[in-house]
């Protein structure tokens, strides 16, 4: 089923909001550090997805924080190989004890709403940047 998503669904998506486990499954990249998460975003962009938000990222050796990484691919695709990212932004927040259901869904909905109001996939709306949308999601 994962292979069907990779080959048939991702090329149709404008926005993808996977959590850490999901993006690891879709890309085959194990996320242990920020650079791994950035590489996973590039891999998703390479499949045609313009906007990626990885949620619930817990980095190795840092169990006290949880991260969000937002990434916008270059709309033109005209960069050199590996240079397909227009901007990336990371937000770290304290990790609260406990298990919470539905927070990724709420995060995805807020991110979609704020990026749409800010100009959508290509950022042409003249509003705040991807960083501004991410800050609004993280509150």
Short mmCIF file of N, CA and C in Angstrom, two decimals:
data_model
loop_
_atom_site.label_atom_id
_atom_site.label_comp_id
_atom_site.label_asym_id
_atom_site.label_seq_id
_atom_site.Cartn_x
_atom_site.Cartn_y
_atom_site.Cartn_z
N UNK A 1 0.82 -1.20 0.00
CA UNK A 1 0.00 0.00 0.00
C UNK A 1 0.87 1.27 0.00
N UNK A 2 1.97 1.23 0.75
CA UNK A 2 2.86 2.39 0.79
C UNK A 2 3.40 2.70 -0.61
N UNK A 3 3.73 1.67 -1.35
CA UNK A 3 4.26 1.87 -2.70
C UNK A 3 3.23 2.54 -3.61
N UNK A 4 1.96 2.22 -3.44
CA UNK A 4 0.90 2.86 -4.22
C UNK A 4 0.84 4.35 -3.90
N UNK A 5 0.96 4.69 -2.61
CA UNK A 5 0.98 6.10 -2.23
C UNK A 5 2.17 6.81 -2.88
N UNK A 6 3.33 6.19 -2.80
CA UNK A 6 4.54 6.81 -3.34
C UNK A 6 4.43 7.02 -4.85
N UNK A 7 3.96 6.02 -5.56
CA UNK A 7 3.96 6.07 -7.03
C UNK A 7 2.74 6.78 -7.62
N UNK A 8 1.58 6.66 -6.96
CA UNK A 8 0.34 7.15 -7.58
C UNK A 8 -0.30 8.34 -6.88
N UNK A 9 -0.17 8.43 -5.57
CA UNK A 9 -0.87 9.48 -4.83
C UNK A 9 -0.01 10.73 -4.67
N UNK A 10 1.24 10.57 -4.25
CA UNK A 10 2.10 11.74 -4.02
C UNK A 10 2.23 12.65 -5.23
N UNK A 11 2.38 12.11 -6.44
CA UNK A 11 2.51 13.00 -7.60
C UNK A 11 1.26 13.88 -7.83
N UNK A 12 0.14 13.51 -7.23
CA UNK A 12 -1.10 14.29 -7.38
C UNK A 12 -1.29 15.32 -6.27
N UNK A 13 -0.49 15.24 -5.23
CA UNK A 13 -0.68 16.09 -4.04
C UNK A 13 0.03 17.43 -4.18
N UNK A 14 -0.65 18.48 -3.74
CA UNK A 14 -0.03 19.80 -3.64
C UNK A 14 0.61 20.00 -2.27
N UNK A 15 -0.04 19.43 -1.23
CA UNK A 15 0.39 19.59 0.17
C UNK A 15 0.41 18.22 0.82
N UNK A 16 1.43 17.98 1.65
CA UNK A 16 1.51 16.74 2.41
C UNK A 16 1.89 17.08 3.84
N UNK A 17 1.18 16.48 4.81
CA UNK A 17 1.43 16.78 6.22
C UNK A 17 1.66 15.49 7.02
N UNK A 18 2.70 14.74 6.71
CA UNK A 18 2.95 13.50 7.43
C UNK A 18 3.60 13.74 8.79
N UNK A 19 3.41 12.80 9.70
CA UNK A 19 4.19 12.84 10.92
C UNK A 19 5.53 12.15 10.65
N UNK A 20 6.37 12.08 11.64
CA UNK A 20 7.71 11.53 11.46
C UNK A 20 7.65 10.09 10.96
N UNK A 21 6.85 9.25 11.58
CA UNK A 21 6.75 7.86 11.17
C UNK A 21 6.29 7.76 9.72
N UNK A 22 5.28 8.51 9.34
CA UNK A 22 4.73 8.44 7.98
C UNK A 22 5.74 8.88 6.93
N UNK A 23 6.47 9.97 7.19
CA UNK A 23 7.44 10.44 6.20
C UNK A 23 8.61 9.46 6.09
N UNK A 24 8.96 8.80 7.19
CA UNK A 24 10.00 7.78 7.11
C UNK A 24 9.56 6.62 6.22
N UNK A 25 8.28 6.24 6.31
CA UNK A 25 7.75 5.16 5.48
C UNK A 25 7.70 5.58 4.00
N UNK A 26 7.32 6.81 3.74
CA UNK A 26 7.18 7.29 2.36
C UNK A 26 8.51 7.53 1.66
N UNK A 27 9.54 7.85 2.43
CA UNK A 27 10.83 8.21 1.82
C UNK A 27 11.92 7.17 2.04
N UNK A 28 11.75 6.31 3.04
CA UNK A 28 12.82 5.38 3.39
C UNK A 28 13.96 6.05 4.14
N UNK A 29 13.76 7.28 4.57
CA UNK A 29 14.78 8.04 5.30
C UNK A 29 14.43 8.03 6.79
N UNK A 30 15.30 7.46 7.61
CA UNK A 30 15.10 7.48 9.05
C UNK A 30 15.52 8.85 9.58
N UNK A 31 14.64 9.51 10.32
CA UNK A 31 14.92 10.86 10.81
C UNK A 31 15.50 10.79 12.21
N UNK A 32 16.77 11.17 12.31
CA UNK A 32 17.43 11.24 13.60
C UNK A 32 17.90 12.65 13.92
N UNK A 33 18.04 13.47 12.86
CA UNK A 33 18.52 14.84 13.03
C UNK A 33 17.79 15.75 12.03
N UNK A 34 18.00 17.03 12.18
CA UNK A 34 17.35 18.02 11.31
C UNK A 34 17.70 17.77 9.84
N UNK A 35 18.94 17.46 9.56
CA UNK A 35 19.36 17.25 8.18
C UNK A 35 18.61 16.07 7.55
N UNK A 36 18.32 15.04 8.34
CA UNK A 36 17.53 13.91 7.83
C UNK A 36 16.12 14.37 7.46
N UNK A 37 15.52 15.18 8.31
CA UNK A 37 14.16 15.69 8.05
C UNK A 37 14.16 16.57 6.80
N UNK A 38 15.19 17.39 6.65
CA UNK A 38 15.29 18.23 5.45
C UNK A 38 15.44 17.37 4.20
N UNK A 39 16.22 16.32 4.30
CA UNK A 39 16.42 15.41 3.16
C UNK A 39 15.11 14.70 2.82
N UNK A 40 14.33 14.33 3.83
CA UNK A 40 13.03 13.69 3.60
C UNK A 40 12.09 14.66 2.87
N UNK A 41 12.12 15.93 3.26
CA UNK A 41 11.30 16.93 2.56
C UNK A 41 11.71 17.03 1.09
N UNK A 42 13.01 17.07 0.83
CA UNK A 42 13.48 17.13 -0.56
C UNK A 42 13.01 15.91 -1.34
N UNK A 43 13.03 14.76 -0.71
CA UNK A 43 12.57 13.54 -1.38
C UNK A 43 11.09 13.65 -1.75
N UNK A 44 10.29 14.21 -0.86
CA UNK A 44 8.85 14.40 -1.13
C UNK A 44 8.67 15.43 -2.25
N UNK A 45 9.45 16.52 -2.21
CA UNK A 45 9.38 17.52 -3.29
C UNK A 45 9.73 16.88 -4.63
N UNK A 46 10.72 16.00 -4.63
CA UNK A 46 11.12 15.32 -5.87
C UNK A 46 9.98 14.50 -6.47
N UNK A 47 9.01 14.13 -5.65
CA UNK A 47 7.86 13.37 -6.12
C UNK A 47 6.72 14.28 -6.60
N UNK A 48 6.96 15.61 -6.54
CA UNK A 48 5.99 16.56 -7.08
C UNK A 48 5.17 17.33 -6.07
N UNK A 49 5.38 17.08 -4.79
CA UNK A 49 4.61 17.77 -3.75
C UNK A 49 5.25 19.12 -3.47
N UNK A 50 4.48 20.19 -3.58
CA UNK A 50 5.04 21.53 -3.42
C UNK A 50 5.23 21.99 -2.00
N UNK A 51 4.40 21.53 -1.08
CA UNK A 51 4.43 22.02 0.29
C UNK A 51 4.37 20.83 1.24
N UNK A 52 5.33 20.75 2.18
CA UNK A 52 5.42 19.63 3.11
C UNK A 52 5.51 20.18 4.53
N UNK A 53 4.74 19.58 5.43
CA UNK A 53 4.86 19.87 6.87
C UNK A 53 5.03 18.53 7.57
N UNK A 54 6.21 18.31 8.16
CA UNK A 54 6.42 17.10 8.95
C UNK A 54 6.11 17.45 10.40
N UNK A 55 5.19 16.70 10.99
CA UNK A 55 4.77 16.96 12.37
C UNK A 55 5.36 15.90 13.30
N UNK A 56 5.31 16.21 14.58
CA UNK A 56 5.69 15.26 15.64
C UNK A 56 7.08 14.68 15.45
N UNK A 57 8.04 15.54 15.11
CA UNK A 57 9.41 15.09 14.91
C UNK A 57 10.13 15.12 16.26
N UNK A 58 10.63 13.95 16.68
CA UNK A 58 11.44 13.84 17.89
C UNK A 58 12.84 13.43 17.45
N UNK A 59 13.79 14.30 17.68
CA UNK A 59 15.16 14.05 17.22
C UNK A 59 15.92 13.21 18.24
N UNK A 60 16.89 12.45 17.74
CA UNK A 60 17.69 11.60 18.62
C UNK A 60 18.37 12.42 19.70
N UNK A 61 18.31 11.93 20.92
CA UNK A 61 18.97 12.60 22.03
C UNK A 61 18.26 13.83 22.54
N UNK A 62 17.05 14.09 22.06
CA UNK A 62 16.32 15.30 22.48
C UNK A 62 14.86 14.96 22.72
N UNK A 63 14.61 14.13 23.72
CA UNK A 63 13.24 13.69 24.02
C UNK A 63 12.40 14.77 24.68
N UNK A 64 13.02 15.91 25.04
CA UNK A 64 12.28 16.98 25.71
C UNK A 64 11.62 17.95 24.73
N UNK A 65 11.93 17.81 23.44
CA UNK A 65 11.38 18.71 22.42
C UNK A 65 10.66 17.92 21.34
N UNK A 66 9.72 18.60 20.70
CA UNK A 66 9.06 18.06 19.52
C UNK A 66 9.11 19.17 18.47
N UNK A 67 9.29 18.78 17.21
CA UNK A 67 9.52 19.76 16.15
C UNK A 67 8.49 19.66 15.04
N UNK A 68 8.34 20.77 14.35
CA UNK A 68 7.60 20.86 13.09
C UNK A 68 8.58 21.39 12.05
N UNK A 69 8.60 20.77 10.88
CA UNK A 69 9.43 21.27 9.78
C UNK A 69 8.54 21.51 8.58
N UNK A 70 8.51 22.76 8.12
CA UNK A 70 7.76 23.13 6.93
C UNK A 70 8.74 23.38 5.79
N UNK A 71 8.37 22.94 4.60
CA UNK A 71 9.26 23.05 3.44
C UNK A 71 8.44 23.36 2.20
N UNK A 72 8.89 24.36 1.46
CA UNK A 72 8.25 24.71 0.19
C UNK A 72 9.26 24.41 -0.92
N UNK A 73 8.83 23.61 -1.88
CA UNK A 73 9.67 23.30 -3.03
C UNK A 73 9.66 24.44 -4.02
N UNK A 74 10.67 24.48 -4.85
CA UNK A 74 10.72 25.49 -5.92
C UNK A 74 9.64 25.18 -6.94
N UNK A 75 8.82 26.16 -7.24
CA UNK A 75 7.70 25.96 -8.17
C UNK A 75 8.18 25.62 -9.57
N UNK A 76 9.29 26.20 -9.99
CA UNK A 76 9.74 26.01 -11.37
C UNK A 76 10.47 24.70 -11.58
N UNK A 77 11.04 24.14 -10.51
CA UNK A 77 11.84 22.93 -10.67
C UNK A 77 13.11 23.19 -11.43
N UNK A 78 13.55 24.44 -11.51
CA UNK A 78 14.69 24.78 -12.34
C UNK A 78 16.03 24.75 -11.67
N UNK A 79 16.09 24.33 -10.41
CA UNK A 79 17.37 24.32 -9.72
C UNK A 79 18.19 23.09 -10.07
N UNK A 80 19.42 23.08 -9.60
CA UNK A 80 20.26 21.90 -9.78
C UNK A 80 19.69 20.76 -8.94
N UNK A 81 20.07 19.54 -9.27
CA UNK A 81 19.57 18.39 -8.52
C UNK A 81 19.94 18.56 -7.04
N UNK A 82 18.97 18.31 -6.16
CA UNK A 82 19.19 18.51 -4.74
C UNK A 82 18.96 19.94 -4.31
N UNK A 83 18.69 20.83 -5.27
CA UNK A 83 18.47 22.24 -4.98
C UNK A 83 17.03 22.59 -5.32
N UNK A 84 16.10 21.77 -4.82
CA UNK A 84 14.69 21.95 -5.19
C UNK A 84 13.85 22.52 -4.06
N UNK A 85 14.49 23.13 -3.06
CA UNK A 85 13.79 23.68 -1.91
C UNK A 85 13.90 25.20 -1.92
N UNK A 86 12.75 25.86 -1.92
CA UNK A 86 12.74 27.33 -1.90
C UNK A 86 12.95 27.85 -0.48
N UNK A 87 12.30 27.20 0.50
CA UNK A 87 12.47 27.62 1.89
C UNK A 87 12.07 26.49 2.82
N UNK A 88 12.73 26.46 3.98
CA UNK A 88 12.40 25.50 5.04
C UNK A 88 12.47 26.23 6.37
N UNK A 89 11.54 25.85 7.26
CA UNK A 89 11.50 26.48 8.59
C UNK A 89 11.20 25.42 9.63
N UNK A 90 11.90 25.51 10.75
CA UNK A 90 11.76 24.55 11.84
C UNK A 90 11.29 25.27 13.09
N UNK A 91 10.34 24.68 13.78
CA UNK A 91 9.91 25.19 15.08
C UNK A 91 10.06 24.05 16.08
N UNK A 92 10.72 24.37 17.20
CA UNK A 92 10.89 23.42 18.31
C UNK A 92 10.00 23.89 19.46
N UNK A 93 9.32 22.94 20.07
CA UNK A 93 8.49 23.26 21.22
C UNK A 93 8.76 22.23 22.31
N UNK A 94 8.51 22.60 23.56
CA UNK A 94 8.66 21.60 24.63
C UNK A 94 7.69 20.44 24.40
N UNK A 95 8.16 19.25 24.67
CA UNK A 95 7.32 18.06 24.53
C UNK A 95 6.58 17.83 25.84
N UNK A 96 5.27 17.81 25.74
CA UNK A 96 4.44 17.60 26.92
C UNK A 96 4.32 16.11 27.22
N UNK A 97 4.26 15.75 28.49
CA UNK A 97 4.10 14.34 28.81
C UNK A 97 2.69 13.87 28.42
N UNK A 98 2.59 12.62 28.00
CA UNK A 98 1.28 12.06 27.65
C UNK A 98 1.17 11.76 26.18
N UNK A 99 0.09 11.08 25.82
CA UNK A 99 -0.23 10.77 24.44
C UNK A 99 -1.47 11.55 24.05
N UNK A 100 -1.44 12.20 22.90
CA UNK A 100 -2.54 13.05 22.47
C UNK A 100 -3.00 12.60 21.09
N UNK A 101 -4.28 12.38 20.97
CA UNK A 101 -4.86 11.91 19.71
C UNK A 101 -5.46 13.09 18.94
N UNK A 102 -5.17 13.16 17.65
CA UNK A 102 -5.76 14.18 16.79
C UNK A 102 -4.99 15.46 16.66
N UNK A 103 -3.87 15.60 17.36
CA UNK A 103 -3.12 16.86 17.27
C UNK A 103 -2.51 17.06 15.89
N UNK A 104 -2.09 15.98 15.25
CA UNK A 104 -1.54 16.09 13.89
C UNK A 104 -2.60 16.55 12.90
N UNK A 105 -3.84 16.06 13.09
CA UNK A 105 -4.94 16.47 12.21
C UNK A 105 -5.24 17.96 12.37
N UNK A 106 -5.26 18.42 13.62
CA UNK A 106 -5.52 19.84 13.87
C UNK A 106 -4.39 20.69 13.30
N UNK A 107 -3.17 20.25 13.49
CA UNK A 107 -2.00 20.96 12.95
C UNK A 107 -2.09 21.05 11.43
N UNK A 108 -2.43 19.94 10.79
CA UNK A 108 -2.54 19.93 9.33
C UNK A 108 -3.62 20.89 8.84
N UNK A 109 -4.76 20.90 9.52
CA UNK A 109 -5.86 21.80 9.12
C UNK A 109 -5.46 23.26 9.28
N UNK A 110 -4.83 23.59 10.40
CA UNK A 110 -4.38 24.97 10.62
C UNK A 110 -3.33 25.38 9.59
N UNK A 111 -2.40 24.49 9.31
CA UNK A 111 -1.35 24.78 8.33
C UNK A 111 -1.94 25.03 6.95
N UNK A 112 -2.86 24.19 6.55
CA UNK A 112 -3.51 24.36 5.25
C UNK A 112 -4.25 25.69 5.18
N UNK A 113 -4.99 26.02 6.24
CA UNK A 113 -5.73 27.28 6.26
C UNK A 113 -4.79 28.49 6.18
N UNK A 114 -3.74 28.46 6.96
CA UNK A 114 -2.82 29.62 6.98
C UNK A 114 -2.00 29.73 5.70
N UNK A 115 -1.59 28.62 5.11
CA UNK A 115 -0.84 28.73 3.86
C UNK A 115 -1.75 29.15 2.72
N UNK A 116 -3.00 28.73 2.75
CA UNK A 116 -3.94 29.15 1.70
C UNK A 116 -4.18 30.66 1.77
N UNK A 117 -4.39 31.17 2.97
CA UNK A 117 -4.59 32.62 3.13
C UNK A 117 -3.34 33.41 2.77
N UNK A 118 -2.19 32.76 2.83
CA UNK A 118 -0.93 33.45 2.58
C UNK A 118 -0.46 33.31 1.14
N UNK A 119 -1.29 32.76 0.28
CA UNK A 119 -0.90 32.68 -1.11
C UNK A 119 -0.76 31.27 -1.63
N UNK A 120 -1.09 30.28 -0.82
CA UNK A 120 -1.09 28.91 -1.29
C UNK A 120 0.26 28.37 -1.68
N UNK A 121 0.25 27.45 -2.60
CA UNK A 121 1.43 26.66 -2.97
C UNK A 121 2.59 27.51 -3.48
N UNK A 122 2.32 28.49 -4.29
CA UNK A 122 3.42 29.25 -4.88
C UNK A 122 3.73 30.55 -4.15
N UNK A 123 3.01 30.82 -3.06
CA UNK A 123 3.31 32.01 -2.26
C UNK A 123 2.98 33.31 -2.93
N UNK A 124 2.15 33.31 -3.96
CA UNK A 124 1.88 34.51 -4.73
C UNK A 124 0.84 35.44 -4.13
N UNK A 125 0.37 35.16 -2.93
CA UNK A 125 -0.70 35.96 -2.34
C UNK A 125 -0.24 37.24 -1.68
N UNK A 126 1.05 37.44 -1.55
CA UNK A 126 1.56 38.68 -0.99
C UNK A 126 1.50 38.74 0.52
N UNK A 127 1.06 37.69 1.19
CA UNK A 127 0.99 37.67 2.64
C UNK A 127 2.31 37.24 3.25
N UNK A 128 2.28 36.98 4.56
CA UNK A 128 3.49 36.52 5.25
C UNK A 128 4.03 35.23 4.63
N UNK A 129 5.27 34.96 4.89
CA UNK A 129 5.95 33.80 4.34
C UNK A 129 5.47 32.50 4.96
N UNK A 130 6.04 31.42 4.49
CA UNK A 130 5.79 30.11 5.07
C UNK A 130 6.13 30.11 6.56
N UNK A 131 7.17 30.82 6.93
CA UNK A 131 7.54 30.92 8.34
C UNK A 131 6.41 31.55 9.16
N UNK A 132 5.77 32.57 8.62
CA UNK A 132 4.65 33.19 9.32
C UNK A 132 3.48 32.24 9.52
N UNK A 133 3.18 31.46 8.49
CA UNK A 133 2.10 30.47 8.61
C UNK A 133 2.46 29.43 9.67
N UNK A 134 3.71 28.97 9.67
CA UNK A 134 4.14 27.96 10.64
C UNK A 134 4.07 28.51 12.06
N UNK A 135 4.46 29.76 12.25
CA UNK A 135 4.37 30.38 13.58
C UNK A 135 2.93 30.46 14.06
N UNK A 136 1.99 30.73 13.17
CA UNK A 136 0.59 30.78 13.55
C UNK A 136 0.07 29.41 13.95
N UNK A 137 0.55 28.37 13.28
CA UNK A 137 0.13 27.01 13.62
C UNK A 137 0.64 26.64 15.02
N UNK A 138 1.90 26.96 15.28
CA UNK A 138 2.51 26.59 16.57
C UNK A 138 2.01 27.47 17.71
N UNK A 139 1.43 28.61 17.35
CA UNK A 139 0.82 29.49 18.33
C UNK A 139 1.78 30.15 19.23
#
